[in-house]
XYZ file of C-alpha atoms in Angstrom:
420
model
C -21.763 8.968 20.522
C -19.926 7.480 17.441
C -21.297 9.258 15.138
C -20.587 12.720 16.713
C -16.350 11.318 17.460
C -16.744 10.511 14.091
C -18.124 14.138 12.876
C -15.602 16.038 15.372
C -12.772 14.105 14.205
C -13.686 15.141 10.868
C -13.950 18.736 11.946
C -10.506 18.558 13.663
C -9.908 17.579 10.881
C -10.018 19.794 8.110
C -8.934 22.406 10.474
C -5.465 20.352 10.157
C -5.277 20.759 6.913
C -6.066 24.254 6.669
C -4.508 25.305 9.615
C -2.055 22.125 10.049
C -1.508 23.878 13.225
C 2.135 24.874 12.406
C 5.347 25.941 13.748
C 5.322 29.857 13.479
C 8.621 29.709 11.756
C 9.827 31.786 9.393
C 12.840 31.732 7.852
C 15.371 34.379 9.498
C 17.480 37.277 7.674
C 21.072 36.437 9.657
C 22.873 32.985 10.172
C 22.524 33.090 13.442
C 19.113 33.396 13.975
C 18.568 30.588 10.531
C 21.007 28.593 13.071
C 18.422 28.616 16.232
C 16.016 28.045 13.625
C 16.758 24.953 12.643
C 18.346 23.761 15.387
C 15.293 23.864 17.314
C 13.131 22.508 14.672
C 15.907 19.857 14.208
C 15.121 19.103 18.549
C 11.397 19.172 18.021
C 11.615 16.822 16.027
C 14.079 14.387 16.969
C 12.245 14.552 20.139
C 9.225 13.853 18.174
C 11.014 10.793 16.771
C 12.366 9.042 19.430
C 9.558 9.837 21.896
C 5.964 9.615 19.606
C 7.625 8.462 16.084
C 8.368 5.434 17.548
C 6.727 2.052 19.696
C 7.318 0.749 21.713
C 9.274 -2.324 20.043
C 11.178 0.627 18.155
C 9.215 -0.122 14.691
C 8.238 2.900 13.499
C 4.509 3.845 13.642
C 4.663 4.565 9.551
C 1.409 6.003 9.063
C -1.111 8.419 10.561
C -4.546 8.139 9.671
C -5.731 11.641 9.859
C -9.937 10.617 9.804
C -10.045 7.587 12.127
C -6.562 9.087 14.223
C -4.993 4.943 13.444
C -1.491 4.274 13.031
C -1.119 1.564 10.566
C 1.644 -0.538 9.095
C 3.761 0.388 5.567
C 7.060 -1.195 4.507
C 8.224 -0.488 8.463
C 11.521 -2.145 8.143
C 12.433 0.811 5.418
C 10.822 3.212 7.720
C 12.377 2.199 10.920
C 15.628 2.899 8.880
C 15.522 6.248 8.056
C 14.449 7.555 11.704
C 17.374 5.853 12.783
C 19.257 7.327 9.952
C 17.450 10.706 11.303
C 18.132 10.129 15.205
C 21.588 9.413 14.499
C 22.295 12.012 12.374
C 20.132 14.572 15.312
C 22.330 12.697 18.069
C 25.694 13.923 16.207
C 24.702 17.580 15.915
C 22.954 17.788 19.260
C 24.692 14.796 21.318
C 21.440 14.582 22.990
C 21.717 10.897 24.104
C 18.351 10.457 24.178
C 18.119 10.158 20.574
C 20.848 7.757 20.079
C 19.090 5.237 22.483
C 16.057 5.391 20.654
C 17.964 5.009 18.208
C 20.092 1.670 19.062
C 16.532 0.370 20.270
C 15.194 0.972 16.718
C 18.492 -0.964 15.453
C 17.277 -3.483 17.396
C 13.802 -3.989 16.294
C 15.345 -3.737 12.861
C 18.078 -6.697 13.504
C 15.143 -8.711 14.694
C 13.276 -9.348 11.723
C 16.858 -11.580 10.542
C 14.992 -15.194 9.713
C 17.050 -17.440 11.756
C 14.246 -20.919 11.319
C 13.535 -21.159 7.295
C 15.505 -24.133 5.453
C 15.552 -21.230 2.112
C 15.710 -17.978 3.309
C 18.156 -17.648 7.041
C 19.839 -14.814 7.365
C 17.752 -13.046 5.181
C 15.103 -10.474 6.455
C 11.344 -10.910 7.187
C 11.360 -7.533 5.341
C 7.949 -7.645 4.219
C 6.418 -4.737 2.326
C 2.728 -4.905 3.552
C 0.105 -2.850 1.952
C -1.344 -4.115 -2.078
C 2.037 -6.742 -1.425
C 1.105 -7.708 1.648
C 3.171 -10.036 3.227
C 5.926 -10.493 0.536
C 9.283 -9.564 1.153
C 10.733 -6.936 -1.060
C 14.560 -6.162 -1.851
C 14.408 -2.596 -2.008
C 12.203 -2.172 1.762
C 15.337 -3.636 2.997
C 18.341 -1.444 1.442
C 16.012 1.557 2.246
C 16.407 1.300 5.762
C 19.474 -0.204 5.889
C 21.940 3.006 5.240
C 20.643 4.198 8.611
C 21.249 0.481 10.411
C 25.413 0.989 8.958
C 25.429 4.698 9.646
C 23.845 2.945 13.706
C 26.349 0.725 13.709
C 30.111 3.454 12.800
C 28.757 5.634 15.624
C 28.172 3.414 17.789
C 31.074 0.405 17.409
C 28.632 -2.448 17.523
C 29.262 -4.325 14.872
C 25.889 -6.499 15.494
C 23.985 -4.011 13.067
C 26.081 -4.129 10.653
C 26.406 -7.984 10.846
C 22.676 -8.832 10.452
C 22.764 -6.377 7.244
C 25.165 -8.039 5.498
C 24.439 -11.420 5.967
C 21.028 -10.229 4.290
C 23.333 -8.144 1.766
C 25.228 -11.605 1.001
C 21.663 -13.387 0.733
C 20.089 -11.330 -1.500
C 23.231 -11.350 -3.778
C 23.585 -15.388 -4.387
C 19.746 -15.225 -4.862
C 18.252 -12.271 -5.998
C 21.345 -11.230 -8.427
C 21.117 -10.168 -11.778
C 24.597 -9.084 -12.795
C 24.987 -9.234 -16.303
C 22.176 -7.005 -16.809
C 22.647 -5.290 -13.572
C 19.815 -5.774 -11.564
C 18.187 -7.982 -8.492
C 14.962 -9.502 -8.248
C 12.268 -7.329 -6.528
C 10.382 -10.488 -4.465
C 10.635 -13.318 -2.683
C 7.591 -15.757 -1.055
C 7.998 -15.992 2.419
C 6.279 -19.430 2.613
C 8.296 -21.290 0.554
C 11.519 -18.941 0.238
C 10.894 -18.273 -3.622
C 12.397 -15.348 -5.757
C 9.361 -14.722 -7.538
C 10.997 -14.455 -11.022
C 8.152 -14.607 -13.101
C 5.696 -12.369 -11.824
C 6.072 -9.746 -9.656
C 3.055 -8.841 -6.716
C 3.822 -5.079 -8.107
C 2.182 -5.988 -11.349
C -0.774 -7.918 -10.524
C -2.578 -7.372 -13.022
C -0.062 -8.187 -15.907
C -0.324 -10.955 -17.412
C 2.776 -11.394 -19.785
C 5.680 -9.730 -17.418
C 9.266 -9.478 -18.651
C 12.820 -9.521 -16.520
C 12.749 -5.375 -15.572
C 8.723 -5.991 -14.260
C 9.900 -7.832 -11.571
C 13.115 -6.942 -11.396
C 14.739 -3.213 -10.787
C 19.076 -1.796 -10.231
C 17.675 -1.639 -7.016
C 20.361 0.490 -5.680
C 18.771 1.912 -2.876
C 20.562 3.041 -0.208
C 24.120 2.102 -1.352
C 23.908 -1.455 0.162
C 26.384 -2.740 -1.069
C 28.784 0.284 -1.061
C 28.141 0.046 2.986
C 28.794 -3.580 3.073
C 32.312 -3.352 1.100
C 33.525 -0.315 3.478
C 32.267 -2.689 6.242
C 34.167 -5.590 5.336
C 36.928 -4.675 2.755
C 35.672 -7.272 0.683
C 36.230 -6.573 -3.039
C 33.763 -8.165 -4.092
C 30.972 -6.282 -3.001
C 32.256 -3.170 -4.602
C 32.226 -4.853 -7.958
C 28.671 -5.106 -7.086
C 28.238 -1.544 -6.281
C 29.713 -0.190 -9.289
C 28.064 -3.076 -11.338
C 24.746 -1.196 -10.292
C 26.097 2.275 -10.759
C 27.130 1.690 -14.342
C 23.193 -0.144 -14.739
C 21.768 3.288 -13.714
C 23.761 5.128 -15.825
C 22.949 2.811 -18.723
C 19.323 2.661 -18.213
C 18.312 6.323 -17.136
C 16.236 8.386 -19.766
C 15.737 10.912 -21.731
C 14.142 12.202 -18.454
C 17.089 11.635 -16.238
C 14.768 9.451 -14.595
C 14.322 5.372 -14.929
C 10.335 5.343 -16.367
C 11.164 2.144 -16.809
C 10.334 0.577 -13.291
C 8.098 1.082 -11.061
C 6.633 2.453 -8.691
C 7.200 5.457 -12.040
C 4.514 4.901 -14.263
C 5.153 4.626 -17.766
C 1.927 4.605 -19.468
C 0.660 7.365 -18.101
C 3.806 9.540 -17.651
C 4.031 10.024 -13.825
C 6.763 9.062 -11.639
C 7.461 8.625 -7.873
C 8.400 11.152 -5.839
C 11.324 9.665 -3.574
C 12.125 5.974 -5.890
C 14.802 8.533 -8.843
C 15.951 10.305 -5.507
C 17.197 6.713 -3.861
C 18.759 5.821 -7.518
C 20.526 9.479 -8.224
C 21.772 9.684 -4.383
C 23.337 6.520 -4.693
C 25.529 7.541 -7.726
C 26.226 10.365 -5.812
C 27.737 7.693 -3.078
C 29.110 6.085 -6.136
C 31.127 9.516 -7.601
C 32.386 9.252 -4.223
C 33.998 5.791 -4.172
C 35.239 5.921 -7.167
C 35.084 9.375 -8.889
C 33.886 8.665 -11.885
C 32.143 11.756 -13.451
C 29.187 9.858 -15.529
C 27.713 8.761 -11.825
C 27.674 12.244 -10.910
C 26.298 13.931 -13.977
C 23.648 10.963 -13.958
C 22.392 12.509 -10.850
C 22.737 15.857 -11.389
C 20.293 14.946 -14.926
C 17.733 13.433 -11.946
C 18.355 16.648 -9.885
C 17.577 19.177 -12.803
C 13.895 17.015 -12.610
C 12.846 17.283 -9.333
C 14.211 21.657 -9.508
C 11.776 22.205 -12.722
C 8.726 19.942 -10.449
C 9.466 22.187 -7.403
C 6.537 24.771 -7.269
C 7.458 27.932 -6.290
C 6.854 27.613 -2.865
C 8.577 25.286 -2.077
C 6.547 22.049 -2.371
C 6.717 18.867 -3.906
C 3.439 17.043 -4.805
C 3.527 12.630 -4.755
C 2.753 12.165 -7.981
C 4.328 14.359 -11.434
C 4.348 13.961 -14.628
C 6.657 13.899 -17.428
C 4.448 16.609 -18.835
C 5.002 19.060 -15.987
C 1.416 18.614 -14.474
C 1.278 17.067 -11.276
C -1.640 15.940 -9.358
C -1.812 18.709 -6.447
C -4.160 16.610 -3.429
C -1.025 14.931 -1.566
C 2.314 16.971 -0.451
C 5.171 15.031 -0.329
C 7.405 16.350 2.397
C 9.915 14.220 2.310
C 10.617 14.293 -1.638
C 10.987 18.496 -0.239
C 13.575 16.982 1.692
C 15.274 14.760 -0.219
C 15.867 16.650 -2.994
C 17.590 19.034 -1.399
C 19.911 15.941 0.704
C 20.957 15.466 -3.249
C 20.895 19.292 -4.279
C 22.962 19.942 -1.579
C 25.721 17.039 -2.501
C 25.641 18.111 -5.905
C 26.277 21.814 -4.784
C 29.368 20.031 -2.338
C 30.974 18.718 -5.461
C 30.783 21.438 -7.583
C 28.076 21.101 -10.131
C 24.927 22.210 -7.861
C 24.741 25.502 -7.986
C 21.944 26.190 -10.223
C 20.071 24.473 -7.132
C 20.913 26.857 -5.203
C 17.418 28.819 -5.017
C 15.456 25.632 -4.553
C 17.325 24.345 -1.737
C 16.497 27.388 -0.122
C 12.924 26.420 -1.164
C 13.336 23.563 0.586
C 14.656 24.895 3.697
C 11.766 27.253 3.614
C 8.736 25.208 3.413
C 10.227 22.384 5.605
C 10.882 24.947 8.585
C 7.389 26.486 7.873
C 5.356 22.737 7.649
C 5.594 21.224 10.789
C 2.870 20.181 13.187
C 3.591 23.006 16.464
C 5.368 20.828 19.512
C 2.155 20.881 21.423
C -0.397 20.047 19.269
C -3.757 19.115 20.385
C -3.165 15.344 18.907
C 0.077 13.642 20.490
C 0.398 11.928 18.009
C 1.195 15.066 15.979
C 3.387 17.102 18.502
C 6.339 17.612 16.550
C 6.061 15.944 13.194
C 6.895 17.652 9.724
C 4.537 17.883 7.497
C 3.267 15.255 4.443
C 0.238 14.280 3.277
C -0.607 11.158 1.298
C -4.929 11.329 -0.220
C -5.589 8.023 -1.370
C -9.225 6.124 -1.716
C -8.549 2.109 -0.506
C -10.591 -0.148 1.356
C -13.601 2.044 0.255
C -13.350 4.689 1.590
C -10.934 7.798 1.541
C -7.168 7.251 3.013
C -5.094 10.224 3.971
C -2.543 10.044 5.999
C 0.524 11.942 8.000
C 4.032 10.483 6.851
C 6.607 9.627 9.197
C 8.683 9.740 6.441
C 8.330 13.381 6.347
C 10.008 13.738 9.731
C 12.554 11.226 9.019
C 13.935 12.559 5.655
C 13.264 16.270 7.514
C 15.816 15.689 10.057
C 18.646 14.437 7.566
C 18.093 17.516 5.381
C 18.042 19.406 8.654
C 20.949 18.494 10.137
C 22.692 18.205 6.705
C 21.882 22.427 6.178
C 23.061 23.520 9.314
C 26.857 21.281 8.987
C 26.247 23.017 5.055
C 25.901 26.510 7.000
C 29.138 26.071 9.041
C 30.728 25.446 6.939
């Protein structure tokens, strides 16, 4: 019986991979029908995020293993923060209160990560990475999710969300910041409370490690900009600008930040979202200061992703500087995130050449969704992203929550763009 269930599930997985049970959608030829189509996708995605993707605690379920039919945590703090971001934007568009209530439930889980009883970590969040890094607290696991927290605080008027995020940001500023280098250390040992300044858990095989092996600019989520706007304390603005300057200085000839993981300069591969995080923060920096250097640096990164996007809109998880890609993993979150960056650049007058890329992303996202009546309720209504790896001695095939989160962000941004 056990073998039969496995075979049957495997057949269903293979069928899903080829057929995907995508919603029967095609980009409409006129704006009215296209708006209806986009709105329908947003509602389906927001229903999925609020009713299925968040568990009973309010935490994102993260990665769905297709073969096992099980959910696995993967950096739940940042994944949950992105679900919040998408739900708040869906609420702002639709005014459906259930999306905001779900976002608040997730926000309550997120701020519940605050550490209150550790003598060294009080005020910090227990933003464990998981996966190969284990229980190490990671800087970017917090900041990748923090933007959704500040957005939630703004829309609800409930200060508790921003206050917890700001306390954590202050802790990291006091203990992890290297201002003269424009970086923050990456990781913390949750038991001792010590910041890991000599050996990164991301490079266990690397015996001799330098500063940039254990630290990064870590500007994901534009945390210190949000802290500045929440508190009006200019020191946070100074920190944010210093990191933006660091990004401009450290951007390489490719328009990326290949020196820093999770890029891999040894093999010439780069991560599908990491560099976009930095580009997005530079756009935030431009909006705060008017410094066009930030905008042009963001554009250089955006150009890279325009080049790697396939003709049908696909962006793969692992891309190489050579122009090749590993085609076993289709990264829906990157398709949407790149389009978010392209849209923002275009709105600032420097991205007209990305119009075709944006439309490719729109078509891809609308087509690549599981139908809301899919036979597996864990997938019904979610946006598509597949990650294929060999892990724990077996093939590991997951559908990832972040495709839906970034998909909601992109579609709501695009809907607003259509109305201008």
